[in-house]
Amino acid sequence: MYTKEEEKLLKETILAMDIVLKNCQIYNPSHSIVQGFLERFEIELNRLLDLKGEVSLGISPESLMLEGKYFERDTKVFQDIAKFFHTRAVSSVSFLKGISLSEIRIFFESIIDSRDEILKKGGLFKILASRQVTHIHLTELDYSSVIEREATEAIPDKDEEKFWNVFITNLSEGIPEEITDDSIKLFENALSDSVKTATGFNRYVYNDPEKLQQAARMLKRLSICAKEKLFEKDIENKKHMEEILDNLDPSLISSLIKEDSEFKYEHEKFMHILSNILNEQAMSNLIESIVVKENKFSDRILGILDKICLYDEKKPLIADILTLSLLDKGIFARETSLELIESIKKLALANLQNKFISKIHQNILSCVENGVEQFKTDLEKSTGDISAYALSISRKKIDLDFAEMIFELLKSEEDPRDFELITDRFFEEVPSIISHGGLYLLNEFLAMFTVDFIKKEGAFSTRRDVLASHLHEITVPDIVNSLVKNIAEEDVDAFQTASQIILLLGKKSVRLLLDAAFKEENLPIVIERVSGILSQMGEGVSDEIALWLEDKPDIFLSDIVRLLYRIDTDEALEYLKNIYMHKGDEIRKEIIQIILDSPKEKSAGILHIALKTSDVQLKNMVTEALLKLKDRVFMDMLIETLKIKNPFGSKNTQIIEAIDLLKEMGREESIPHLVELFYKKPVPFWISNDNLRVAIVYTLSEIGTDEAMDIIARGTKDKSKTVREVCQYIISEKKYKTNTNGA
């Protein structure tokens, strides 16, 4: 069963698929434009697969099916996709978790072929299997039955064909330029059965250039008629006309636009009809024809944008087609490119709420960015300076200029409602601001949230909260990736701004932050800086790190334990202790080495646990770390060792080690216990205790207090010659140093 959220994701995925399929029919599948849409589809699909594991769609002639039921049956996009797959004899398709972009690319490259080409290669199943596509499964219909049925349907009736020849001729040539009642009646007859009319066009016009010219003239006049007379007279006729256009073959409309030069320039009257059917190929041809003819981005195209916004602002795909068409025609290599960008800026600023305009603006910037190399090539080939303007343009500059324009509006706005609107629009630009080095703008934005600014009255008096809420809305991997790149830079201001933004994003950014950090080349520096940010986030960070680590190999542990130690919160060190207790010796040694390199009192708890190890090397590392910390608990443990009842038996070596360690620590608290042990008689009496007592003497010497030196002085008269000589040597050395220093 699909939840509402999962169904929403599925719809977005299918819409992304539709965009890929339609663009594959316009451009070669290897075209960079198509590759961009493929990547978008892959992102949407994997979001869904992360939740479901597998997505299976049934294909019927009418629409797509989900779990045996029609899914969005009345939605035209879904119907179009179903028809596309059905005509290629696909009855179901399944996508599995783990699918790669290369597998998706192969799938679309294969499915876009004609049915006959697919059949020649043995069918889609065989094609995908031969190219090692393992995460896409499909079932196929019997090709022969599909081909036979559709071939039969496509055979035209001779009488019907004759009728259509006459009909098209009458429509295209029999209507005068001046619209009359007779011409309106002729159109009304054509509109009476819209499906039949569209079917006739599709069958009898498509491959005949002469008929295409006739049809183009007919549609030109029809658009004039519909605009000026017909739609005013009868609203039903408008509906019928839209039904005809809705049923026309997309390639037919494209051919009509290409075929008739006059028809191209009736676009303003035809735009309201064309925008209703969202025919990408037709729109592309229409825009290209204007660009080629006028050689610049004119007011005519801005007029088209205005009309599209009025009639249907829910179709941002037109924005892609418009800008990509301009790019393909090299419009940005001409001197009018600055004029174009200024026009788009003004249009976007005047329509801040219009997502469609924003989409066009972003596409224009993408075109400029993608066209930079082409500009250079044009300049090399040209004897003149045709690309001087283009070469002065960079996406970074344009993006930031636009953001600055919005920011200026933001700073001057007093009305709380307008402030909210402009703030929303500004934050739509944040990803590009960050990715193009515009953190200075965010610095200025953060500076707005000062005491003076908060004093403003209105719904947004707590301005910093507004900023935080917007940042939560835009928490996406791309933004965090960009922030991490700034964290890795030497620029202090950029780092501070990035830190503030991530802190405002809060714990929800931790996993995204780690994803981005581990992609950076200079990982040690990034880890150091990221740990400083995470240490300020408070409780819950370790839980986020643990969740991030769940599906990661142990190779990440080495850097994560370093990160946790640098975070230096009780929570982080507790998680580090947990890792130590449950992982192998290698990672344990890494943890102790990290502590040894930079001992902290908070790490003593881990060291106390680590002392129990049987690994000699690890134990030595732990001991060294505890000595550096001069840890009181460790000293108490050593002193306890001195209290062994019989220190001269098998425990002799262990006690000497403890005494040596106390010497390293130099703690006065151990003196009474050392003195007691120094005068303790060995049992049995014949076992030598010289080694142990000499070790005590050296430890007392290292402690160096008056009390300690007094014990050594008394040792110069000890019965043991070895002990006497050592004590005498230490006393004489001390006197020599005293005399030397005094002199």
XYZ file of C-alpha atoms in Angstrom:
743
model
C 0.000 0.000 0.000
C 1.139 3.523 -0.805
C 0.756 6.332 1.719
C -0.336 9.785 0.549
C 3.252 10.985 0.790
C 4.476 8.026 -1.277
C 1.772 8.613 -3.894
C 2.869 12.238 -4.117
C 6.467 11.139 -4.674
C 5.284 8.646 -7.298
C 3.446 11.392 -9.202
C 6.562 13.570 -9.162
C 8.639 10.635 -10.422
C 6.225 9.906 -13.278
C 6.109 13.576 -14.258
C 9.918 13.572 -14.341
C 9.759 10.462 -16.557
C 7.355 12.245 -18.905
C 9.793 15.143 -19.281
C 12.622 12.731 -20.147
C 10.511 10.864 -22.717
C 9.365 14.048 -24.432
C 12.838 15.537 -24.567
C 14.256 12.273 -25.910
C 11.875 12.707 -28.838
C 13.199 16.228 -29.473
C 16.903 15.720 -28.780
C 19.316 12.835 -29.072
C 19.351 10.850 -25.768
C 23.053 11.664 -25.381
C 22.369 15.431 -25.576
C 23.412 17.342 -22.445
C 19.872 18.668 -22.088
C 18.447 15.150 -21.875
C 21.205 14.140 -19.450
C 20.098 16.894 -17.082
C 16.512 15.628 -17.115
C 17.758 12.046 -16.628
C 19.606 13.114 -13.488
C 16.475 14.853 -12.186
C 14.429 11.677 -12.812
C 17.058 9.551 -11.048
C 16.878 11.787 -7.952
C 13.058 11.624 -7.809
C 13.039 7.850 -8.396
C 15.614 7.112 -5.699
C 13.720 9.261 -3.184
C 10.764 6.950 -3.722
C 12.845 3.764 -3.789
C 14.402 4.689 -0.445
C 10.893 4.365 1.007
C 9.462 1.501 -1.066
C 12.403 -0.581 -2.258
C 10.577 -1.322 -5.512
C 8.179 0.629 -7.726
C 6.045 -1.393 -10.146
C 3.742 0.145 -12.747
C 1.231 -1.727 -14.854
C 0.664 -0.490 -18.403
C -2.785 -0.507 -19.977
C -3.820 1.171 -23.246
C -5.746 3.789 -21.223
C -3.459 4.682 -18.316
C -0.952 3.498 -15.738
C -1.890 0.998 -13.044
C -0.644 0.753 -9.477
C -1.283 -2.393 -7.433
C -3.933 -3.556 -9.911
C -5.868 -0.268 -9.970
C -5.789 2.664 -12.353
C -3.544 5.436 -11.077
C -4.526 8.988 -12.030
C -6.561 7.588 -14.914
C -7.883 10.945 -16.059
C -4.493 12.676 -16.040
C -3.308 13.233 -19.593
C 0.401 12.915 -18.774
C -0.189 9.462 -17.299
C -2.293 8.481 -20.306
C 0.470 9.622 -22.674
C 3.115 7.583 -20.841
C 0.875 4.512 -20.831
C 0.271 4.903 -24.567
C 4.006 5.319 -25.188
C 4.864 2.084 -23.376
C 1.867 0.181 -24.724
C 2.784 0.884 -28.349
C 6.196 -0.587 -27.547
C 4.506 -3.707 -26.170
C 5.451 -3.131 -22.513
C 2.811 -4.427 -20.097
C 4.621 -3.588 -16.849
C 7.844 -1.990 -15.650
C 9.513 -2.216 -12.229
C 12.361 -0.141 -10.797
C 14.399 -1.601 -7.912
C 16.363 0.073 -5.122
C 20.022 0.468 -6.021
C 19.346 1.554 -9.584
C 22.147 3.595 -11.136
C 22.046 6.577 -13.451
C 23.740 4.510 -16.173
C 20.966 1.886 -16.006
C 18.325 4.617 -16.284
C 20.167 6.114 -19.260
C 20.312 2.727 -21.042
C 16.604 2.160 -20.366
C 15.525 5.437 -21.987
C 17.983 5.065 -24.871
C 16.435 1.660 -25.583
C 12.752 2.519 -25.098
C 12.906 5.624 -27.288
C 13.540 3.520 -30.400
C 10.605 2.770 -32.661
C 8.696 -0.437 -32.103
C 10.191 -1.959 -35.257
C 13.745 -1.168 -34.143
C 13.068 -2.697 -30.737
C 11.643 -5.805 -32.407
C 14.705 -6.151 -34.648
C 16.935 -6.169 -31.568
C 14.866 -8.923 -29.931
C 12.656 -6.859 -27.630
C 13.338 -4.612 -24.661
C 13.816 -7.464 -22.197
C 16.671 -8.869 -24.265
C 18.180 -5.424 -24.917
C 18.311 -4.532 -21.219
C 19.662 -7.952 -20.238
C 22.460 -7.717 -22.816
C 23.563 -4.377 -21.321
C 23.574 -5.677 -17.705
C 20.592 -3.636 -16.531
C 19.604 -5.516 -13.358
C 17.493 -2.974 -11.474
C 14.773 -2.566 -14.105
C 12.389 -5.449 -14.768
C 9.660 -5.449 -17.384
C 7.170 -7.755 -19.044
C 6.262 -7.510 -22.713
C 3.180 -8.074 -24.829
C 3.196 -10.218 -27.935
C 4.633 -7.819 -30.522
C 2.883 -9.411 -33.434
C -0.602 -8.836 -32.022
C 0.108 -5.165 -31.302
C 1.606 -4.528 -34.731
C -1.186 -6.337 -36.529
C -3.936 -4.514 -34.639
C -2.450 -1.019 -35.050
C -1.589 -1.631 -38.693
C -5.230 -2.516 -39.354
C -6.408 0.616 -37.568
C -4.056 2.775 -39.625
C -5.391 1.700 -43.040
C -7.389 4.697 -44.349
C -10.687 4.354 -46.117
C -10.406 5.749 -49.676
C -13.727 7.614 -49.493
C -12.726 9.054 -46.145
C -9.361 10.162 -47.550
C -11.098 11.874 -50.462
C -13.390 13.669 -48.036
C -10.409 14.956 -46.057
C -8.595 16.164 -49.134
C -11.607 18.298 -50.014
C -12.150 19.359 -46.419
C -8.589 20.605 -45.862
C -8.492 22.359 -49.223
C -11.734 24.164 -48.446
C -10.555 25.183 -45.002
C -7.175 26.427 -46.155
C -8.091 28.090 -49.453
C -11.827 28.716 -49.329
C -11.772 31.111 -46.394
C -11.150 34.763 -47.208
C -8.902 36.945 -45.062
C -12.005 38.757 -43.856
C -13.971 36.481 -41.552
C -17.552 36.053 -42.769
C -20.592 34.199 -41.485
C -20.018 31.554 -44.171
C -16.462 30.952 -43.053
C -17.589 30.715 -39.441
C -20.188 28.138 -40.470
C -17.504 26.124 -42.253
C -15.423 26.113 -39.091
C -18.413 25.163 -36.978
C -18.960 22.121 -39.188
C -15.333 21.105 -38.657
C -15.690 21.605 -34.931
C -18.875 19.560 -34.612
C -16.881 16.342 -34.268
C -13.534 17.371 -32.814
C -12.109 13.864 -32.447
C -12.909 12.967 -36.061
C -11.390 16.230 -37.253
C -8.171 15.631 -35.338
C -8.002 12.010 -36.515
C -8.371 13.160 -40.101
C -5.513 15.599 -39.731
C -3.277 12.977 -38.172
C -3.927 10.414 -40.926
C -4.016 12.427 -44.124
C -1.809 15.441 -43.568
C 1.214 14.133 -41.717
C 3.429 12.884 -44.569
C 2.212 15.139 -47.379
C 4.110 18.462 -47.700
C 1.403 19.988 -49.881
C -1.292 19.137 -47.379
C 0.911 20.439 -44.591
C 1.030 23.830 -46.281
C -2.732 23.770 -46.664
C -3.208 22.763 -43.052
C -0.859 25.502 -41.868
C -2.840 28.148 -43.724
C -6.035 26.665 -42.379
C -4.854 26.747 -38.767
C -3.557 30.272 -39.216
C -6.981 31.433 -40.325
C -8.656 29.302 -37.726
C -6.624 31.028 -35.014
C -7.666 34.437 -36.372
C -11.270 33.340 -36.561
C -11.210 31.853 -33.097
C -9.596 34.942 -31.655
C -11.790 37.570 -33.287
C -15.191 36.039 -33.926
C -15.778 32.395 -33.233
C -14.989 32.173 -29.529
C -16.954 35.309 -28.799
C -19.989 33.841 -30.506
C -20.039 30.405 -28.917
C -17.933 29.198 -25.975
C -18.619 25.593 -26.968
C -16.738 26.152 -30.206
C -13.680 27.172 -28.226
C -13.925 23.952 -26.284
C -14.200 21.932 -29.503
C -11.199 23.702 -30.999
C -9.127 22.881 -27.940
C -10.243 19.252 -28.223
C -9.021 19.158 -31.820
C -5.646 20.551 -30.828
C -5.487 18.206 -27.868
C -5.895 15.219 -30.177
C -3.504 16.373 -32.880
C -0.249 14.480 -33.219
C 2.526 16.604 -31.596
C 4.779 16.054 -34.592
C 2.042 17.366 -36.877
C 1.898 20.715 -35.092
C 5.686 20.943 -35.202
C 5.626 20.256 -38.928
C 2.917 22.851 -39.465
C 4.973 25.516 -37.745
C 8.103 24.638 -39.721
C 6.254 24.418 -43.032
C 4.487 27.738 -43.276
C 6.409 30.952 -42.682
C 3.264 33.060 -42.329
C 1.874 30.761 -39.704
C 4.963 31.260 -37.525
C 4.187 34.910 -36.959
C 0.612 34.418 -35.888
C 1.986 32.971 -32.662
C 0.534 35.669 -30.423
C -2.990 34.847 -31.576
C -2.295 31.145 -31.504
C -0.417 31.104 -28.193
C -3.462 30.740 -25.965
C -4.433 27.609 -27.908
C -0.936 26.177 -28.057
C -0.263 26.709 -24.351
C -3.326 24.649 -23.490
C -1.873 21.470 -24.972
C 1.731 21.936 -23.815
C 3.206 20.618 -27.012
C 6.944 20.869 -26.387
C 8.033 20.176 -29.936
C 5.650 22.750 -31.345
C 6.696 25.335 -28.784
C 10.353 24.682 -29.523
C 9.858 25.133 -33.260
C 7.810 28.255 -32.692
C 10.440 29.937 -30.523
C 13.275 28.854 -32.805
C 11.510 30.296 -35.828
C 11.230 33.679 -34.109
C 14.847 33.636 -32.955
C 16.163 32.699 -36.400
C 14.033 35.333 -38.087
C 14.706 38.237 -35.753
C 18.210 37.286 -34.646
C 17.633 38.599 -31.129
C 15.585 38.251 -27.984
C 12.841 40.717 -28.798
C 9.782 42.206 -27.198
C 7.872 39.613 -29.204
C 9.265 36.805 -27.021
C 8.635 38.787 -23.838
C 5.066 39.122 -25.084
C 4.896 35.347 -25.376
C 6.108 34.966 -21.791
C 3.416 37.331 -20.565
C 0.745 35.395 -22.426
C 1.924 32.027 -21.137
C 1.822 33.369 -17.594
C -1.728 34.600 -18.140
C -3.107 31.446 -19.706
C -1.344 28.711 -17.802
C 1.378 29.299 -15.253
C 1.399 25.649 -14.169
C 3.470 24.515 -17.134
C 7.119 25.295 -16.357
C 8.301 22.825 -18.983
C 7.650 25.524 -21.601
C 10.317 27.563 -19.830
C 12.819 24.779 -20.406
C 11.934 24.582 -24.083
C 12.058 28.326 -24.596
C 15.482 28.799 -23.023
C 17.009 25.658 -24.501
C 15.836 26.703 -27.955
C 17.510 30.065 -27.490
C 20.700 28.355 -26.369
C 20.721 25.993 -29.348
C 20.414 28.945 -31.706
C 23.381 30.698 -30.097
C 21.328 33.721 -29.104
C 23.605 34.343 -26.114
C 26.630 34.877 -28.333
C 25.136 38.068 -29.719
C 25.309 41.606 -28.439
C 21.681 41.474 -27.348
C 22.492 39.025 -24.538
C 22.812 41.786 -21.944
C 19.516 43.253 -23.107
C 17.979 39.798 -22.792
C 19.201 39.321 -19.236
C 18.026 42.766 -18.153
C 14.593 42.058 -19.649
C 14.336 38.757 -17.822
C 15.430 40.363 -14.552
C 12.741 43.020 -14.838
C 10.119 40.456 -15.720
C 11.138 38.243 -12.800
C 11.192 41.092 -10.301
C 7.764 42.223 -11.453
C 6.421 38.685 -10.950
C 8.127 37.508 -7.763
C 5.268 35.161 -6.936
C 5.269 33.572 -10.362
C 7.241 30.329 -10.193
C 7.101 30.070 -13.963
C 9.021 33.318 -14.454
C 11.539 32.232 -11.816
C 12.039 29.016 -13.740
C 12.738 30.926 -16.953
C 15.198 33.177 -15.136
C 17.127 30.218 -13.755
C 17.177 28.579 -17.177
C 18.524 31.731 -18.787
C 21.374 31.698 -16.291
C 22.033 28.025 -17.029
C 22.148 28.792 -20.733
C 24.717 31.510 -20.164
C 26.823 29.191 -18.023
C 26.641 26.307 -20.497
C 27.355 28.582 -23.432
C 30.608 30.124 -22.196
C 32.814 27.755 -24.207
C 30.722 28.381 -27.307
C 31.194 32.116 -26.831
C 34.956 31.658 -26.826
C 34.783 29.569 -29.988
C 32.645 32.209 -31.704
C 35.126 34.902 -30.759
C 38.057 32.916 -32.167
C 36.246 32.389 -35.471
C 35.028 35.962 -35.771
C 37.027 38.845 -37.177
C 34.801 41.257 -35.313
C 33.923 41.606 -31.670
C 30.548 39.892 -31.855
C 31.045 38.072 -28.545
C 32.483 40.892 -26.475
C 29.311 41.228 -24.446
C 28.885 37.498 -24.074
C 32.417 37.022 -22.785
C 31.832 39.639 -20.100
C 28.937 37.626 -18.746
C 29.313 34.850 -16.233
C 26.601 33.017 -14.409
C 28.177 33.994 -11.123
C 27.897 37.688 -11.908
C 24.358 37.469 -13.287
C 23.118 35.322 -10.421
C 24.526 37.581 -7.756
C 23.370 40.736 -9.530
C 19.846 39.377 -9.538
C 20.056 38.368 -5.882
C 21.367 41.822 -5.010
C 18.406 43.418 -6.772
C 16.022 41.379 -4.644
C 18.069 42.128 -1.539
C 17.816 45.872 -2.168
C 14.037 45.490 -2.355
C 14.141 43.520 0.881
C 16.084 46.148 2.804
C 13.790 48.968 1.734
C 10.476 47.162 2.331
C 8.431 48.278 5.332
C 5.140 46.472 4.737
C 5.251 43.125 6.662
C 3.256 41.277 3.990
C 5.488 42.441 1.149
C 8.515 41.732 3.305
C 7.347 38.130 3.635
C 6.905 37.803 -0.126
C 10.317 39.276 -0.964
C 11.994 37.188 1.741
C 10.486 34.064 0.181
C 11.802 35.109 -3.203
C 15.247 35.919 -1.834
C 15.533 32.467 -0.323
C 14.727 30.855 -3.636
C 18.019 32.381 -4.785
C 20.013 31.134 -1.774
C 21.323 27.925 -3.454
C 22.815 29.900 -6.335
C 24.046 32.638 -3.979
C 25.976 30.074 -1.954
C 27.278 28.063 -4.893
C 28.574 31.155 -6.680
C 30.493 32.703 -3.834
C 27.843 35.149 -2.701
C 28.109 34.491 1.018
C 28.725 38.200 1.508
C 25.040 38.655 0.654
C 24.017 36.194 3.348
C 26.352 37.985 5.751
C 24.438 41.173 5.034
C 21.181 39.312 5.423
C 22.250 37.945 8.802
C 23.292 41.445 9.812
C 19.699 42.561 9.249
C 18.643 40.444 12.215
C 20.106 42.805 14.768
C 18.475 44.601 17.665
C 17.737 47.678 15.525
C 16.033 45.625 12.884
C 14.019 43.597 15.388
C 12.595 46.851 16.769
C 10.528 47.225 13.608
C 6.852 46.695 14.257
C 4.708 44.192 12.393
C 4.154 40.483 11.947
C 7.881 39.824 11.516
C 9.259 41.482 14.633
C 11.289 38.372 15.494
C 13.255 38.556 12.259
C 15.867 35.997 13.227
C 13.133 33.381 13.666
C 11.950 34.165 10.163
C 15.450 33.552 8.853
C 15.693 30.259 10.721
C 12.322 29.071 9.406
C 13.329 29.846 5.828
C 16.615 28.049 6.232
C 14.727 24.961 7.384
C 12.613 25.130 4.245
C 15.663 25.048 1.982
C 17.597 22.270 3.720
C 18.698 20.344 0.668
C 21.936 18.468 -0.088
C 23.038 20.974 -2.735
C 22.971 23.841 -0.266
C 24.825 21.954 2.466
C 27.387 20.779 -0.115
C 28.004 24.389 -1.065
C 28.312 25.410 2.565
C 30.885 22.668 3.202
C 32.964 23.937 0.286
C 32.999 27.318 1.997
C 33.920 25.658 5.297
C 36.941 24.118 3.571
C 38.099 27.501 2.245
C 40.601 29.727 4.009
C 38.184 32.678 3.874
C 37.308 33.384 7.521
C 34.155 35.363 6.675
C 32.876 32.602 4.405
C 33.519 30.021 7.118
C 31.762 32.058 9.803
C 28.719 32.653 7.608
C 28.520 28.988 6.626
C 28.778 28.043 10.314
C 25.921 30.365 11.269
C 23.684 28.989 8.531
C 24.338 25.365 9.480
C 23.715 26.130 13.149
C 20.389 27.699 12.203
C 19.543 24.654 10.122
C 20.095 22.628 13.273
C 20.403 18.876 13.788
C 18.420 18.076 10.639
C 21.488 19.153 8.663
C 23.964 16.840 10.452
C 23.678 13.863 8.096
C 23.715 16.064 4.997
C 26.716 17.854 6.450
C 28.590 14.572 6.940
C 27.716 13.422 3.416
C 29.197 16.590 1.996
C 32.221 16.692 4.323
C 33.410 13.206 3.392
C 33.459 14.176 -0.295
C 36.006 16.934 0.298
C 39.662 16.326 -0.556
C 41.058 18.189 2.452
C 39.165 16.004 4.923
C 41.287 16.606 8.085
C 40.697 20.386 7.937
C 37.007 19.921 7.127
C 36.596 17.428 10.005
C 38.240 19.879 12.398
C 35.938 22.727 11.366
C 32.788 20.635 11.150
C 33.412 19.266 14.656
C 33.566 22.829 15.968
C 30.156 23.551 14.449
C 28.588 20.314 15.700
C 29.873 20.911 19.230
C 27.617 24.000 19.378
C 24.424 22.204 18.353
C 23.632 20.678 21.733
C 22.068 17.298 22.438
C 21.045 14.898 19.707
C 24.055 15.343 17.413
C 25.524 11.947 18.339
C 22.218 10.272 17.509
C 22.315 11.857 14.053
C 25.917 10.707 13.559
C 24.931 7.183 14.628
C 22.056 7.159 12.112
C 24.409 8.371 9.392
C 26.881 5.578 10.212
C 24.266 2.811 10.032
C 24.673 2.079 6.324
C 28.333 3.096 6.064
C 31.323 0.697 5.990
C 33.794 0.662 8.896
C 36.266 2.643 6.813
C 34.371 5.775 7.902
C 34.837 4.973 11.606
C 38.405 6.250 11.783
C 37.387 9.784 10.827
C 34.134 9.643 12.806
C 35.912 8.801 16.097
C 38.248 11.731 15.429
C 35.195 13.916 14.797
C 33.466 12.771 18.007
C 36.590 13.419 20.076
C 36.880 16.924 18.652
C 33.200 17.681 19.345
C 34.133 17.161 23.014
C 30.639 17.086 24.502
C 29.612 14.555 27.149
C 27.191 13.051 24.636
C 29.853 12.693 21.932
C 32.376 11.105 24.317
C 29.727 8.707 25.592
C 29.083 7.608 22.002
C 32.854 7.288 21.508
C 33.021 5.052 24.586
C 30.215 2.940 23.125
C 32.166 2.534 19.860
C 35.269 1.497 21.851
C 33.350 -1.180 23.749
C 31.711 -2.725 20.667
C 34.341 -2.496 17.929
C 37.566 -4.425 17.256
C 41.150 -3.861 18.414
C 42.136 -1.741 15.420
C 39.526 0.946 16.004
C 40.209 0.748 19.768
C 43.859 1.536 19.162
C 42.858 4.446 16.937
C 40.635 5.858 19.689
C 43.391 5.571 22.310
C 45.936 7.077 19.913
C 43.621 10.064 19.342
C 43.354 10.532 23.132
C 47.113 10.069 23.512
C 47.798 12.767 20.900
C 45.609 15.264 22.738
C 44.627 14.066 26.245
C 41.464 15.489 27.823
C 40.182 14.883 31.336
C 36.783 13.899 29.897
C 38.411 10.962 28.102
C 39.588 9.317 31.355
C 36.427 7.195 31.501
C 37.352 5.518 28.212
C 40.942 4.998 29.434
C 39.807 3.352 32.675
C 37.797 0.823 30.651
C 40.698 0.327 28.256
C 43.099 -0.544 31.129
C 41.411 -3.940 31.371
C 42.705 -4.984 27.954
C 45.031 -7.953 27.593
C 46.697 -6.391 24.556
C 50.145 -5.269 25.771
C 50.582 -2.577 23.104
C 47.137 -1.120 23.762
C 47.680 -1.194 27.528
C 50.964 0.691 27.181
C 49.196 3.350 25.083
C 46.447 3.666 27.717
C 48.988 3.947 30.519
C 50.900 6.647 28.654
C 47.696 8.620 28.125
C 46.770 8.359 31.815
C 50.240 9.503 32.811
C 49.901 12.558 30.585
C 46.587 13.341 32.244
C 48.068 12.720 35.736
C 44.761 11.029 36.345
C 43.814 10.781 40.044
C 41.835 7.565 39.587
C 44.838 5.964 37.906
C 47.142 7.139 40.705
C 44.785 5.610 43.270
C 44.906 2.361 41.306
C 48.736 2.428 41.393
C 48.770 3.158 45.132
C 46.452 0.193 45.686
C 49.074 -1.924 43.942
C 51.637 -0.838 46.583
C 49.393 -2.253 49.332
C 49.789 -5.859 48.206
C 50.412 -7.987 51.282
C 53.529 -9.686 49.947
C 55.219 -7.313 47.492
C 58.360 -9.464 47.179
C 56.904 -12.559 45.583
C 55.521 -12.970 42.079
C 54.096 -9.429 42.239
C 57.526 -7.833 42.571
C 57.760 -6.779 38.907
C 54.179 -5.441 38.886
C 54.879 -3.245 41.916
C 58.100 -1.893 40.446
C 56.144 -0.908 37.330
C 53.585 0.869 39.527
C 56.368 2.705 41.379
C 57.936 3.794 38.082
C 54.567 5.103 36.919
C 54.136 7.044 40.156
C 57.550 8.525 39.472
C 56.250 9.728 36.100
C 53.190 11.254 37.730
C 55.165 12.851 40.585
C 52.190 12.905 42.955
C 52.931 13.722 46.633
C 49.953 11.662 47.764
C 51.959 8.503 47.092
C 54.834 9.345 49.530
C 53.337 7.703 52.682
C 52.687 4.491 50.773
C 56.172 4.491 49.258
C 57.747 5.026 52.715
C 55.716 2.195 54.199
C 56.782 -0.102 51.383
C 60.438 1.048 51.673
C 60.678 -0.134 55.291
C 58.558 -3.243 54.855
C 60.505 -6.428 55.584
C 60.460 -9.079 52.880
C 58.733 -12.381 53.514
C 60.375 -14.818 53.187
C 63.430 -12.922 54.443
C 65.903 -14.391 51.963
C 64.193 -12.855 48.883
C 66.104 -9.729 47.809
C 64.134 -6.494 47.804
C 66.923 -4.237 46.487
C 65.323 -3.668 43.070
C 62.012 -2.621 44.590
C 63.604 -0.275 47.156
C 65.871 1.315 44.542
C 62.778 1.992 42.412
C 61.147 3.676 45.430
C 64.239 5.851 45.971
C 64.215 7.060 42.355
C 60.465 7.781 42.558
C 60.936 9.816 45.765
C 63.756 11.683 44.055
C 61.451 12.558 41.153
C 58.766 13.813 43.574
C 61.526 15.939 45.132
C 59.721 17.352 48.178
C 61.548 17.870 51.511
C 59.762 14.860 52.949
C 60.846 12.700 50.018
C 64.475 13.872 50.196
C 64.544 13.230 53.959
C 63.671 9.573 53.328
C 66.483 9.333 50.766
C 68.959 10.897 53.245
C 68.058 8.241 55.777
C 68.643 5.644 53.070
C 72.347 6.580 52.922
C 72.750 4.523 56.128
C 70.689 1.553 54.929
C 71.996 -1.985 55.539
C 71.833 -2.722 51.812
C 74.963 -1.565 50.042
C 73.045 -1.108 46.768
C 70.397 1.081 48.379
C 73.045 3.099 50.290
C 75.018 3.823 47.139
C 71.938 4.929 45.190
C 70.792 7.216 48.016
C 74.292 8.683 48.421
C 74.504 9.328 44.667
C 71.120 11.121 44.607
C 72.010 13.280 47.649
C 75.404 14.219 46.220
C 73.824 15.089 42.864
C 71.279 17.307 44.587
C 74.023 19.078 46.612
C 76.101 19.583 43.460
C 73.149 21.132 41.634
C 72.340 23.319 44.642
C 75.934 24.559 44.920
C 76.183 25.133 41.177
C 72.937 27.103 41.070
C 74.003 29.063 44.165
C 77.348 29.911 42.639
